[in-house]
Coordinates of C-alpha atoms in Angstrom, one line a residue:
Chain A
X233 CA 0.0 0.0 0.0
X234 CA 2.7 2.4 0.9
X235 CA 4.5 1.7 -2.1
X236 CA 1.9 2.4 -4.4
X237 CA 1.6 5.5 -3.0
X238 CA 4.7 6.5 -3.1
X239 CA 4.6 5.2 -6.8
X240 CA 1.8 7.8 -7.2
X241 CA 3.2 10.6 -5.7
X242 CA 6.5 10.4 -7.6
X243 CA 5.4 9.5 -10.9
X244 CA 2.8 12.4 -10.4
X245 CA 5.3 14.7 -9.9
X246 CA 7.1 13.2 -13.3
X247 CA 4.8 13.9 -15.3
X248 CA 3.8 17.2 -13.9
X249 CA 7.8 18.4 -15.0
X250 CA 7.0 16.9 -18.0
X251 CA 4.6 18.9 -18.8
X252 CA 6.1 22.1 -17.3
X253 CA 8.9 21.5 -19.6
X254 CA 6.8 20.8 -22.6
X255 CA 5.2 23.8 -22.3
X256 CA 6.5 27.3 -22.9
X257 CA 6.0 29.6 -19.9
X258 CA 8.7 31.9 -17.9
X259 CA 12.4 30.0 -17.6
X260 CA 13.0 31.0 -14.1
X261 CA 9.3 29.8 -13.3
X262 CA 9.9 26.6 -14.7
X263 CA 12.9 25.7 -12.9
X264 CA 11.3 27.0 -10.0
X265 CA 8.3 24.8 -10.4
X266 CA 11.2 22.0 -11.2
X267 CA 13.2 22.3 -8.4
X268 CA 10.2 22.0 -6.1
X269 CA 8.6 19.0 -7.7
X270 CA 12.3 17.1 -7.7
X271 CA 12.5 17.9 -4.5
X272 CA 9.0 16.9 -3.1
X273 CA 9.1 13.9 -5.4
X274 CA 11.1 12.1 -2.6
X275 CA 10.9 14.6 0.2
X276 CA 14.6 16.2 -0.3
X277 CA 15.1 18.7 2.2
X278 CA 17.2 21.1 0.0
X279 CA 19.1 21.2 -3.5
X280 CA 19.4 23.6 -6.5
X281 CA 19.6 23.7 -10.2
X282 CA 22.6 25.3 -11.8
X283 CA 23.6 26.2 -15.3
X284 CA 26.5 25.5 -17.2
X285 CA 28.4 28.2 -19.0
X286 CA 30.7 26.8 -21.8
X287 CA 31.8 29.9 -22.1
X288 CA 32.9 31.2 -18.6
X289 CA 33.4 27.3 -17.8
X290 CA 31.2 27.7 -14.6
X291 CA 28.1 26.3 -12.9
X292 CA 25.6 29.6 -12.2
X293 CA 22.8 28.9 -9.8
X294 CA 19.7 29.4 -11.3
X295 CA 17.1 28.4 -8.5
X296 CA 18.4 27.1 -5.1
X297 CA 16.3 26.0 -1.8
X298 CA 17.5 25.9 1.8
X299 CA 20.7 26.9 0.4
X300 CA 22.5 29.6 2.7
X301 CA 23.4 33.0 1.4
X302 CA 27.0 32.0 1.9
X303 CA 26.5 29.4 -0.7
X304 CA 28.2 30.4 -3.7
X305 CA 26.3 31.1 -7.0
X306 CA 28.8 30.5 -9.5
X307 CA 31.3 27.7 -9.1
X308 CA 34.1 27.3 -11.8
X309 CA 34.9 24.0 -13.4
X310 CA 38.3 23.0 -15.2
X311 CA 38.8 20.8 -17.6
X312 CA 39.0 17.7 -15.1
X313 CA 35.4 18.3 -13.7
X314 CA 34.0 18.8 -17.0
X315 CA 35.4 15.9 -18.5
X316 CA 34.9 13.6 -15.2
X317 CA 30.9 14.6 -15.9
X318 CA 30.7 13.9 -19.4
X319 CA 32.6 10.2 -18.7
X320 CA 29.8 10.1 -16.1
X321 CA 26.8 11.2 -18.2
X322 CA 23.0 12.3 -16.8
X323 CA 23.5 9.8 -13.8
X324 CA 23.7 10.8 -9.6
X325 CA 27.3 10.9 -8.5
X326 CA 27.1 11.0 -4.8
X327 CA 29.3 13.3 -3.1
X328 CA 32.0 10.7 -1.5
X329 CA 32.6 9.9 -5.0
X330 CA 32.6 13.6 -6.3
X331 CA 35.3 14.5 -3.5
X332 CA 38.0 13.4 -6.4
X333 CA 37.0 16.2 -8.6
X334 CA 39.2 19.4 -8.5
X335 CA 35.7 22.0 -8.3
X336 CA 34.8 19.7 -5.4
X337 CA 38.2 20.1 -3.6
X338 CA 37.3 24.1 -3.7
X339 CA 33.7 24.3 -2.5
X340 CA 34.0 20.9 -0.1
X341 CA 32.9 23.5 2.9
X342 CA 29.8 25.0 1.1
X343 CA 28.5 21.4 0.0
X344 CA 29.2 20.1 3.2
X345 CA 27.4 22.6 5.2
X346 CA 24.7 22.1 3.4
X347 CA 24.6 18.5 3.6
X348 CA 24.8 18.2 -0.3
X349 CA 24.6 14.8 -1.0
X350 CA 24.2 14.1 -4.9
X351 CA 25.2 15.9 -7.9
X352 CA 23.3 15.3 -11.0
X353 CA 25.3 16.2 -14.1
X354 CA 23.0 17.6 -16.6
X355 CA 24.5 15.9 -19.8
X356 CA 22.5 16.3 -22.9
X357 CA 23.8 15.4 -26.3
X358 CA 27.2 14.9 -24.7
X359 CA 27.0 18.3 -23.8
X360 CA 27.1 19.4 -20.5
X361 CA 24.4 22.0 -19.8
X362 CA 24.3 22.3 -15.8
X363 CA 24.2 20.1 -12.6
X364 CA 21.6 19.8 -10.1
X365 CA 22.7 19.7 -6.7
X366 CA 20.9 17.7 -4.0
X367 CA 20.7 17.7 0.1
X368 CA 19.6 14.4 2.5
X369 CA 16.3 13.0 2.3
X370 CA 13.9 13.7 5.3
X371 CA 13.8 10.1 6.2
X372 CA 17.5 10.2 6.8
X373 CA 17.6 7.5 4.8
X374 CA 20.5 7.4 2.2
X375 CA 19.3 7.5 -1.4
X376 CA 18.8 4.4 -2.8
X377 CA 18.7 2.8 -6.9
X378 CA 14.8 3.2 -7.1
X379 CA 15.5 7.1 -5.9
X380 CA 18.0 7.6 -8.1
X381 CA 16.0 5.9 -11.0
X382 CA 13.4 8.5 -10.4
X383 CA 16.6 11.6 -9.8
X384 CA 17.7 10.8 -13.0
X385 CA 14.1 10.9 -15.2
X386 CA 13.5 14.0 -13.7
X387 CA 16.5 15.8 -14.2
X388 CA 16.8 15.3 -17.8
X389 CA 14.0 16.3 -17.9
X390 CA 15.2 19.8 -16.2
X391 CA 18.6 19.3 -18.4
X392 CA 15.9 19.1 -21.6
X393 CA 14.8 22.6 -20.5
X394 CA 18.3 24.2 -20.2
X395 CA 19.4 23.0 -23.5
X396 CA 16.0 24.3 -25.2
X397 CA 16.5 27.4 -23.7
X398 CA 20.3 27.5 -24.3
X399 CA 19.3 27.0 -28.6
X400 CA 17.0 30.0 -28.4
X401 CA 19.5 31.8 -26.8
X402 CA 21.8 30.6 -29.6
X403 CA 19.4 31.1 -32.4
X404 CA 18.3 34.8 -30.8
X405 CA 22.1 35.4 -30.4
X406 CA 22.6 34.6 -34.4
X407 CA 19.3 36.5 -35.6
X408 CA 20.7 39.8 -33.6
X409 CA 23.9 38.9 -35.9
X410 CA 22.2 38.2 -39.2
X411 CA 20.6 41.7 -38.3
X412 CA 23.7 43.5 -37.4
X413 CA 25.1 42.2 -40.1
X414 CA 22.3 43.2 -42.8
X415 CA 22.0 46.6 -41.2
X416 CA 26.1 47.0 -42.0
X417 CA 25.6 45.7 -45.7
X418 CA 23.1 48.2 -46.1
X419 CA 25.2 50.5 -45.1
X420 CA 27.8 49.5 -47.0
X421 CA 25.5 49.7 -49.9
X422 CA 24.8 52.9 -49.2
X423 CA 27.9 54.7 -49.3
X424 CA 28.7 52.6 -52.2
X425 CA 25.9 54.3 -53.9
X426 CA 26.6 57.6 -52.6
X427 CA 30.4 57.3 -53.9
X428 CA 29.3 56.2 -57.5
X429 CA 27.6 59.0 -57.6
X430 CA 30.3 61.4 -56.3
X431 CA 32.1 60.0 -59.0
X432 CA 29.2 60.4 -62.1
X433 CA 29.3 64.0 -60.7
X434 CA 32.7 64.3 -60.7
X435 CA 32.9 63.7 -64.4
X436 CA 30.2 66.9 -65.1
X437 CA 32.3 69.8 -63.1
X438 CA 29.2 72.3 -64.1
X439 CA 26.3 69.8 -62.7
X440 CA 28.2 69.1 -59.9
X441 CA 25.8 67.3 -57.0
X442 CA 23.9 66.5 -59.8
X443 CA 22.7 62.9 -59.0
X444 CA 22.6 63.3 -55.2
X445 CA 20.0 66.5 -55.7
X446 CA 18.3 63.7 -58.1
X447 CA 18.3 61.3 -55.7
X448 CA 16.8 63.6 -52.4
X449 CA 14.6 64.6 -55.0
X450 CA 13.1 61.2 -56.0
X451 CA 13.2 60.3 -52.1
X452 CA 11.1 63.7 -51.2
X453 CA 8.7 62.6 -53.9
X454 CA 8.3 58.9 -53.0
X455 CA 7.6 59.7 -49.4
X456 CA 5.0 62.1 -50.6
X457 CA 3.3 59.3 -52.7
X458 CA 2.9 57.5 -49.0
X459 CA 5.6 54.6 -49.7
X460 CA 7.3 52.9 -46.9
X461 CA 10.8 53.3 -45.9
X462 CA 12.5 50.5 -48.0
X463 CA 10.5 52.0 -50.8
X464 CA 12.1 55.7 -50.4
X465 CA 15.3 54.6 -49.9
X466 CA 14.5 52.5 -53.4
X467 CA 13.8 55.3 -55.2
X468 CA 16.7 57.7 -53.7
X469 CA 19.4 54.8 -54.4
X470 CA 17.4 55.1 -58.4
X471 CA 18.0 58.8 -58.2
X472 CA 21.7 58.6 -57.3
X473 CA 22.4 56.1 -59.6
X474 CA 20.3 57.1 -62.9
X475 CA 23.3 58.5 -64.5
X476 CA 25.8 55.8 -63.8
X477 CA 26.0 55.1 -67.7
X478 CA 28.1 58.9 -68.4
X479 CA 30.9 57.0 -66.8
X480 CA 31.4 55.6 -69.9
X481 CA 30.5 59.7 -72.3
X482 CA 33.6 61.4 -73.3
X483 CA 34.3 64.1 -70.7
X484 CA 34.2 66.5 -73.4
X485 CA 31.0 66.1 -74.8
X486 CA 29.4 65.8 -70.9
X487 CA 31.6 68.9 -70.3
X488 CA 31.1 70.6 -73.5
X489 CA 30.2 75.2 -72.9
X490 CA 27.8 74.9 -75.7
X491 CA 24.9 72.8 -77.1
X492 CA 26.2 69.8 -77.9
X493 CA 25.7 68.8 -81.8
X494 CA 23.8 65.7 -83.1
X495 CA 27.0 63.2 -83.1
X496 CA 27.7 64.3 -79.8
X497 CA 24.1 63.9 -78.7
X498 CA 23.7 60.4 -80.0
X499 CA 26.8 60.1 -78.1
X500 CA 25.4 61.3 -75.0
X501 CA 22.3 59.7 -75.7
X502 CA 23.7 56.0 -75.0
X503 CA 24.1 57.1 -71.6
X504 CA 20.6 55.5 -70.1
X505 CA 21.1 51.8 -71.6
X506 CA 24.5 51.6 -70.8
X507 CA 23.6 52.4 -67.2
X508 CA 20.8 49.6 -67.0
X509 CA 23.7 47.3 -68.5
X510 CA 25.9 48.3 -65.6
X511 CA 23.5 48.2 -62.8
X512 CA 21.7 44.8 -63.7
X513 CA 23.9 42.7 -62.9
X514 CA 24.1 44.0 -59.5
X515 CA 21.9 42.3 -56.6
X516 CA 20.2 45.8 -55.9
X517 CA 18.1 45.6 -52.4
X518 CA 15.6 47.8 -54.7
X519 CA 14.4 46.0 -57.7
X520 CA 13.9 48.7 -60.2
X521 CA 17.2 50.6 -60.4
X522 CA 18.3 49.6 -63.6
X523 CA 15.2 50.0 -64.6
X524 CA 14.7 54.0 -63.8
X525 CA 18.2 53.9 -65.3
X526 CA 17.6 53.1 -68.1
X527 CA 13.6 55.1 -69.0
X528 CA 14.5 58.3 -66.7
X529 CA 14.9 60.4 -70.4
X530 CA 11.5 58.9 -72.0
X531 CA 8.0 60.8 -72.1
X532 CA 4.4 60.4 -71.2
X533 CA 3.9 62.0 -74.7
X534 CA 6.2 58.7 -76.2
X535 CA 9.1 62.0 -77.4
X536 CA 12.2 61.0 -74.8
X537 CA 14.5 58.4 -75.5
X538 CA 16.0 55.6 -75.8
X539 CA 12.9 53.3 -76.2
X540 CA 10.3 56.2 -77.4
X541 CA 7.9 54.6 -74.4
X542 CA 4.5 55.7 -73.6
X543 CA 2.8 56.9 -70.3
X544 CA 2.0 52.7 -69.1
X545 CA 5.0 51.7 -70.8
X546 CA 7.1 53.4 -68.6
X547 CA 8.5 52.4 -65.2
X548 CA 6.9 54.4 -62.7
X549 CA 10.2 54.3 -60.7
X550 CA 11.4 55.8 -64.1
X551 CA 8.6 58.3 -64.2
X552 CA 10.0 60.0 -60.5
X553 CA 13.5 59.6 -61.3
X554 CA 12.3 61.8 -64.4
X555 CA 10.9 64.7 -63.0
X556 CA 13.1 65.1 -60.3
X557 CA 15.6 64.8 -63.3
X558 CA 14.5 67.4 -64.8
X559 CA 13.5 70.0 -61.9
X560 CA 17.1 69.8 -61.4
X561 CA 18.2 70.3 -64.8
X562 CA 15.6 73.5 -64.3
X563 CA 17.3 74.8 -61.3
X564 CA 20.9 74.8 -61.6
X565 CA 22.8 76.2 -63.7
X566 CA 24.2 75.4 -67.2
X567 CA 27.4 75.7 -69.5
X568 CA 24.8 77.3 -72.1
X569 CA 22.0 78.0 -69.6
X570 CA 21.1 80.2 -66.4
X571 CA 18.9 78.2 -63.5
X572 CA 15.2 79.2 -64.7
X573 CA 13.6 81.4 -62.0
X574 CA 11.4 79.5 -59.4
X575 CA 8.1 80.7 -60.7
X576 CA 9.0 79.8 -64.6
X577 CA 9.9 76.4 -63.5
X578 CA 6.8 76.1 -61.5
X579 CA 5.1 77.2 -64.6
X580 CA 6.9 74.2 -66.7
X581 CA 6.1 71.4 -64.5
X582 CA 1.8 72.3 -64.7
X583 CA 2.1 72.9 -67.8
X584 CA 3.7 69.8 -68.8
X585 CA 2.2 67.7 -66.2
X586 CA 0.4 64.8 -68.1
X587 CA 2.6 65.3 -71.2
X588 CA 5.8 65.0 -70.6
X589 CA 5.7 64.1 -66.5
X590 CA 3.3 62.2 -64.5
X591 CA 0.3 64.3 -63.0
X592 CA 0.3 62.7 -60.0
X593 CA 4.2 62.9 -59.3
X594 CA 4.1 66.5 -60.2
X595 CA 1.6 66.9 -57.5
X596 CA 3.2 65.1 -54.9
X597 CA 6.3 67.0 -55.7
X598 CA 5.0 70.4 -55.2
X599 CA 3.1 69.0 -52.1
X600 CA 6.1 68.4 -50.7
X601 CA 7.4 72.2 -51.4
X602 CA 4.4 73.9 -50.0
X603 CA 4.4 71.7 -47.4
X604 CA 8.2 73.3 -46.7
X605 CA 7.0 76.5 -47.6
X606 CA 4.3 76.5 -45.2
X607 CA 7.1 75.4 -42.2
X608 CA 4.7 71.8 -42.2
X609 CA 8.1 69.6 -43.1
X610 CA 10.5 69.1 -40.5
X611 CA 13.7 69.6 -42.8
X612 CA 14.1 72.0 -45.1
X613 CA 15.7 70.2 -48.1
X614 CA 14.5 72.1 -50.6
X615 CA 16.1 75.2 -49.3
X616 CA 19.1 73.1 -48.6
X617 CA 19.3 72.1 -52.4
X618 CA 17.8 75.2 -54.0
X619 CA 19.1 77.9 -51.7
X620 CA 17.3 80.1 -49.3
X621 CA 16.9 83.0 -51.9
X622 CA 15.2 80.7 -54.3
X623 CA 13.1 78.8 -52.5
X624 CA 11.9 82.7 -51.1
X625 CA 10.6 83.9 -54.4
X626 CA 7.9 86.3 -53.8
X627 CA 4.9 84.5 -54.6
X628 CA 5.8 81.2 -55.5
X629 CA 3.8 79.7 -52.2
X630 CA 0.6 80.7 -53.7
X631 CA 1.9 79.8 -57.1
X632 CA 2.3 75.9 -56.1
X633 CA -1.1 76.3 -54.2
X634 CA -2.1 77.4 -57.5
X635 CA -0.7 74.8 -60.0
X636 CA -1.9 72.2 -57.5
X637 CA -5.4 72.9 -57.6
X638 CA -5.3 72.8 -61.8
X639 CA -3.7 69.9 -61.9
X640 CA -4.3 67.6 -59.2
X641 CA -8.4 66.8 -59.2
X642 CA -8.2 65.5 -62.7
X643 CA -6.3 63.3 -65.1
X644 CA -4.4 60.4 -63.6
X645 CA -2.3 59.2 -65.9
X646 CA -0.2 56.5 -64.2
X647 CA -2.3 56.2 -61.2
X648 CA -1.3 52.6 -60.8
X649 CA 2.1 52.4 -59.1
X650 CA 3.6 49.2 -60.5
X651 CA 7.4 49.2 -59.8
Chain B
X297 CA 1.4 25.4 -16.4
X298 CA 1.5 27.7 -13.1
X299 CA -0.2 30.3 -13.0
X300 CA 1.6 32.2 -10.3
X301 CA -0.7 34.4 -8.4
X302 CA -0.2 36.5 -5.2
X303 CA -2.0 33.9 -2.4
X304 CA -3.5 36.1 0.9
X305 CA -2.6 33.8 3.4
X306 CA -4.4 33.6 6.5
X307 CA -2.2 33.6 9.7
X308 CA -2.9 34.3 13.6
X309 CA -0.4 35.0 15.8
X310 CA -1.4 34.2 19.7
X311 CA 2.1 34.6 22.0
X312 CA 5.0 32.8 20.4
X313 CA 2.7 30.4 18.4
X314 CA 2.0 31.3 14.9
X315 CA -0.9 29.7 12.7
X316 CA -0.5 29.5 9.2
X317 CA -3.8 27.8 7.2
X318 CA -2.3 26.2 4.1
X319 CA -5.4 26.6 2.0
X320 CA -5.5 25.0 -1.8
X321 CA -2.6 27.1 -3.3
X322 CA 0.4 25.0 -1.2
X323 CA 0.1 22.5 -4.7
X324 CA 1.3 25.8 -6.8
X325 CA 4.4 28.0 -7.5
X326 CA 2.0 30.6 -5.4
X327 CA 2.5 28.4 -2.4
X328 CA 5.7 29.6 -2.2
X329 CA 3.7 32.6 -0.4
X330 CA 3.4 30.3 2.9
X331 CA 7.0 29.5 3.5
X332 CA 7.6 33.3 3.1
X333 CA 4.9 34.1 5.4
X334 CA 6.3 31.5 8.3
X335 CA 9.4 32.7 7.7
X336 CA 8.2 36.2 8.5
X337 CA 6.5 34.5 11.6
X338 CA 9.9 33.3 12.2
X339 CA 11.7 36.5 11.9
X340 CA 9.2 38.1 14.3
X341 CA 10.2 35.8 17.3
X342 CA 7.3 32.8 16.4
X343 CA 8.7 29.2 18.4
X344 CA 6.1 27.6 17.1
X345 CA 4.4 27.1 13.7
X346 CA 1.2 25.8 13.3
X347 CA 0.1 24.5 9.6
X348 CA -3.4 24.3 9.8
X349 CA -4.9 21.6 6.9
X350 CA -8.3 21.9 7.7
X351 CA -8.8 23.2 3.8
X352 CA -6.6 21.3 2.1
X353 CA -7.4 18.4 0.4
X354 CA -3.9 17.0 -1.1
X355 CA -1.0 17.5 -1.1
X356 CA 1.3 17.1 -4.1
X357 CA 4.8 17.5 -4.7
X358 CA 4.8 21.2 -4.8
X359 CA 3.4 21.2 -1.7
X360 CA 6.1 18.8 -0.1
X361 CA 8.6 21.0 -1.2
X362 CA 7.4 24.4 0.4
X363 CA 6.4 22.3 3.2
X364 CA 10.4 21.1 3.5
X365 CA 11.5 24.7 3.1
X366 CA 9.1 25.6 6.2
X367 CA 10.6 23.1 8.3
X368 CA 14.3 23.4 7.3
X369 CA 13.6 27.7 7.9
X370 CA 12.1 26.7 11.5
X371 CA 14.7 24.4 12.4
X372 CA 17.2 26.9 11.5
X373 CA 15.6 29.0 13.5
X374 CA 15.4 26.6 16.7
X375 CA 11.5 26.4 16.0
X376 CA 9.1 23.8 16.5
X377 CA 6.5 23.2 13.7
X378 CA 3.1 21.6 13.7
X379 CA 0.6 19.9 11.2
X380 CA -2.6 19.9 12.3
X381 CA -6.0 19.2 10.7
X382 CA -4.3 16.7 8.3
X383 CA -6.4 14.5 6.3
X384 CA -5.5 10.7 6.8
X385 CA -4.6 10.6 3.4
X386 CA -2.3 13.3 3.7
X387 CA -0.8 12.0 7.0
X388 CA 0.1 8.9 5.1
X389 CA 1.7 10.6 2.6
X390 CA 4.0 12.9 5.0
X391 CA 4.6 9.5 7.1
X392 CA 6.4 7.5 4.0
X393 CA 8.5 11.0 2.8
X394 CA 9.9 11.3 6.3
X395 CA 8.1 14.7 6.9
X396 CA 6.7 13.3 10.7
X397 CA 10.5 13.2 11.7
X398 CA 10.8 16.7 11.8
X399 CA 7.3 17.6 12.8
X400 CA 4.4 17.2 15.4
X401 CA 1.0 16.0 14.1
X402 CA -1.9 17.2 15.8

């Protein structure tokens, strides 16, 4: 009779730890809940449960009971101890046995004030994960095979748990690095874009900044259209990088203090495909550089070049990388050509807004400049890029106000945003 | 799963005897609330601690392992402790782990 009881009890508190490990719920808690039910499983008075570190080669106490505060909470290992546990695997070592052990030698007077009298390595996988630690029984009696039969099923059990939560740790641990590491490619990317187009400017000496004003331009309009962040920064790596193909334009026709004649514009003209031939073959985090740098020259109206594309034929990505294109070509200056005043160039882009760019960029665009000139954006980029002066014109607020209310209710060309 | 919840434990202190009722929350991580509360009783000069059964139908291995903790704190503390109101069942139970060595049933 007592011995089916005693079956009960123990094997009841089995498989409660067995489920308390299988199910996912606060670490501590668990080897809280643990430690108790190994303990009153066979009436223990005390014993903890301690974690191995591989790293710091030590045994860190992570729930303890009836354990003094003198008791240490981290107890190194050497080499000797570690390999005497793995040689010994997930079985009870009683503590006459354990005295061999070099960690023992040190912490003999904490285990023996506490009247440790087992020491369970945790070995899972042939990996040593911690050791639980365990005082007398409160029979007084000494622990015998059926005790340590039961010991042993219950502290894989806990050992189970340790290693489970050691692999997340691991796998959390490497996710933070894939991160880390993503974050500095991106980087990386980044000022690898930024420097290719520090060089393509380099080439022009009178458009100089030309493709980074291209690419804050195409980013101001692509946050205006409501993309997400990945998005922007797609379209501002497209703006920096559309003119990657006049690496390969003589420097004197790109340079040339007049208009440039038709041999030299065919020349010059090249420049958009052999840009897409450069950039495709590179794993862009954005999908449609090459594309915008290859259609940034071509028309709604099916007049730009190199493909004579129509409105829907043309990358929207393109489309932005086009006007923003082009508002700079309008506002800086020229070997043959003075920047166009403010209000002229705000003139332009209504006027042409449906023809040659797309309506609803062109609004976006000048949303995002009365939103400045109203003091409703935090930076001020276009003043940055435009100058202070310009972007002061008397007038040009309730110009943009203006143009925006002609062109803005009605035709929606590329209203579809397929890139 | 335990659901860890703060337990109100009822305890009466008469002279240097303390009562502590263990209630239904000794078989949970909650009843850890108890052995907090006797030491407490401890701490405040208790020789004597009373666990009062009377509403407590089992007792699992939980419970035997908060119940150890109150009786290794007492004896550390040169206290005495008591069981009383224990259900026959129970009493069995604490007789085969060795628990009546260290305590008084009443």
């Amino acid at each position: 009779m007592q011995n089916s009881q005693k079956l009960i009890h123990t094997f009841g508190a089995l498989a409660e730890l067995g489920s308390e490990v299988a199910q996912k719920q606060n670490f501590q808690e668990m080897m809280r809940t643990s430690l108790h039910l190994l303990l009153g499983s066979l009436a223990i008075m005390r014993g903890g449960i301690a974690r191995f570190s591989r790293f710091g080669h030590e045994l860190n106490m992570l729930v303890v009971r009836g354990f003094s505060e003198e008791f240490p909470l981290s107890l190194s290992l050497c080499y000797e101890d570690e390999r005497q546990f793995l040689v010994n695997g997930l079985y009870p070592i009683e503590v006459s046995q354990a005295k061999v052990l070099p960690f023992f030698q040190i912490y003999d007077q904490s285990f023996e004030k506490r009247r440790i009298e087992l020491l369970i390595p945790l070995v899972i996988r042939d990996e040593i994960v911690g050791v639980v630690m365990l005082g007398e029984k409160a029979n007084g009696e000494p622990y015998n095979n059926y005790d340590k039969d039961i010991i042993c099923a219950m502290a894989r059990h806990v050992g189970v748990a340790i290693a489970q939560r050691n692999l997340m740790a691991e796998l959390e641990r490497r996710a933070e690095e894939n991160r880390r590491l993503y974050d500095d490619l991106k980087t990386t990317y980044a000022d690898t874009v930024k420097a290719f187009a520090t060089a393509i400017d380099c080439k022009d000496k009178y458009t100089e900044g030309h493709s980074v004003r291209v690419g804050k331009y195409s980013e101001i309009i692509a946050e205006e259209l409501g993309w997400d962040e990945p998005e922007v920064e797609g379209a501002a790596v497209a703006g920096y990088l559309h003119d990657v193909g006049k690496l390969t334009v003589e420097r004197n026709i790109i340079n040339a203090p007049y208009r440039i004649n038709a041999k030299e514009s065919a020349e010059l003209s090249k420049h958009p495909s052999i840009g897409y031939e450069i950039l495709l073959p590179i794993h862009h985090p954005y999908a449609d550089v090459p594309l915008a740098a290859k259609y940034h020259h071509e028309r709604l109206d099916g007049r730009g070049y190199p493909d004579g594309l129509i409105d829907r034929e043309i990358p929207y990505i393109a489309k932005i990388v086009n006007l923003a294109d082009s508002f700079d070509a309008m506002t800086t200056d020229r070997p043959y050509k003075r920047r166009r005043p403010a209000t002229e160039v705000i003139d332009d882009l209504s006027r042409n807004a449906g023809r040659q760019f797309s309506t609803d960029l062109v609004s976006a665009f000048m949303r995002g400049m009365l939103k400045e000139l109203h003091g409703e954006s935090k930076n001020k980029r276009f003043r940055k890029l435009l100058g202070r002066d310009y972007m002061e014109t008397e007038g040009l607020a309730p110009l943009i106000a203006g143009a925006l209310n002609d062109i803005a209710p009605t035709t929606h060309l590329t209203a579809t945003h397929d890139h | 799963m335990q659901n860890v919840e703060i337990a109100t434990i009822r305890a009466e202190p008469i002279g240097e005897t303390a009562t502590v009722y263990a209630g239904d929350y000794l078989n949970k991580l909650s009843g850890e609330t108890i052995e907090r509360e006797c030491r407490q009783k401890l701490i405040a000069g208790a020789k004597k601690l009373v666990v009062d059964f009377s509403e407590t139908e089992i007792v699992n291995s939980i419970g035997v392992s908060i119940l150890l903790g109150v009786i290794d704190a007492a004896q550390d503390a040169g206290a005495e402790v008591v069981f009383s109101e224990v259900k026959s069942e129970t009493q069995e139970l604490f007789e085969m782990l060795g628990l009546t060595n260290h305590v008084q049933l009443l």
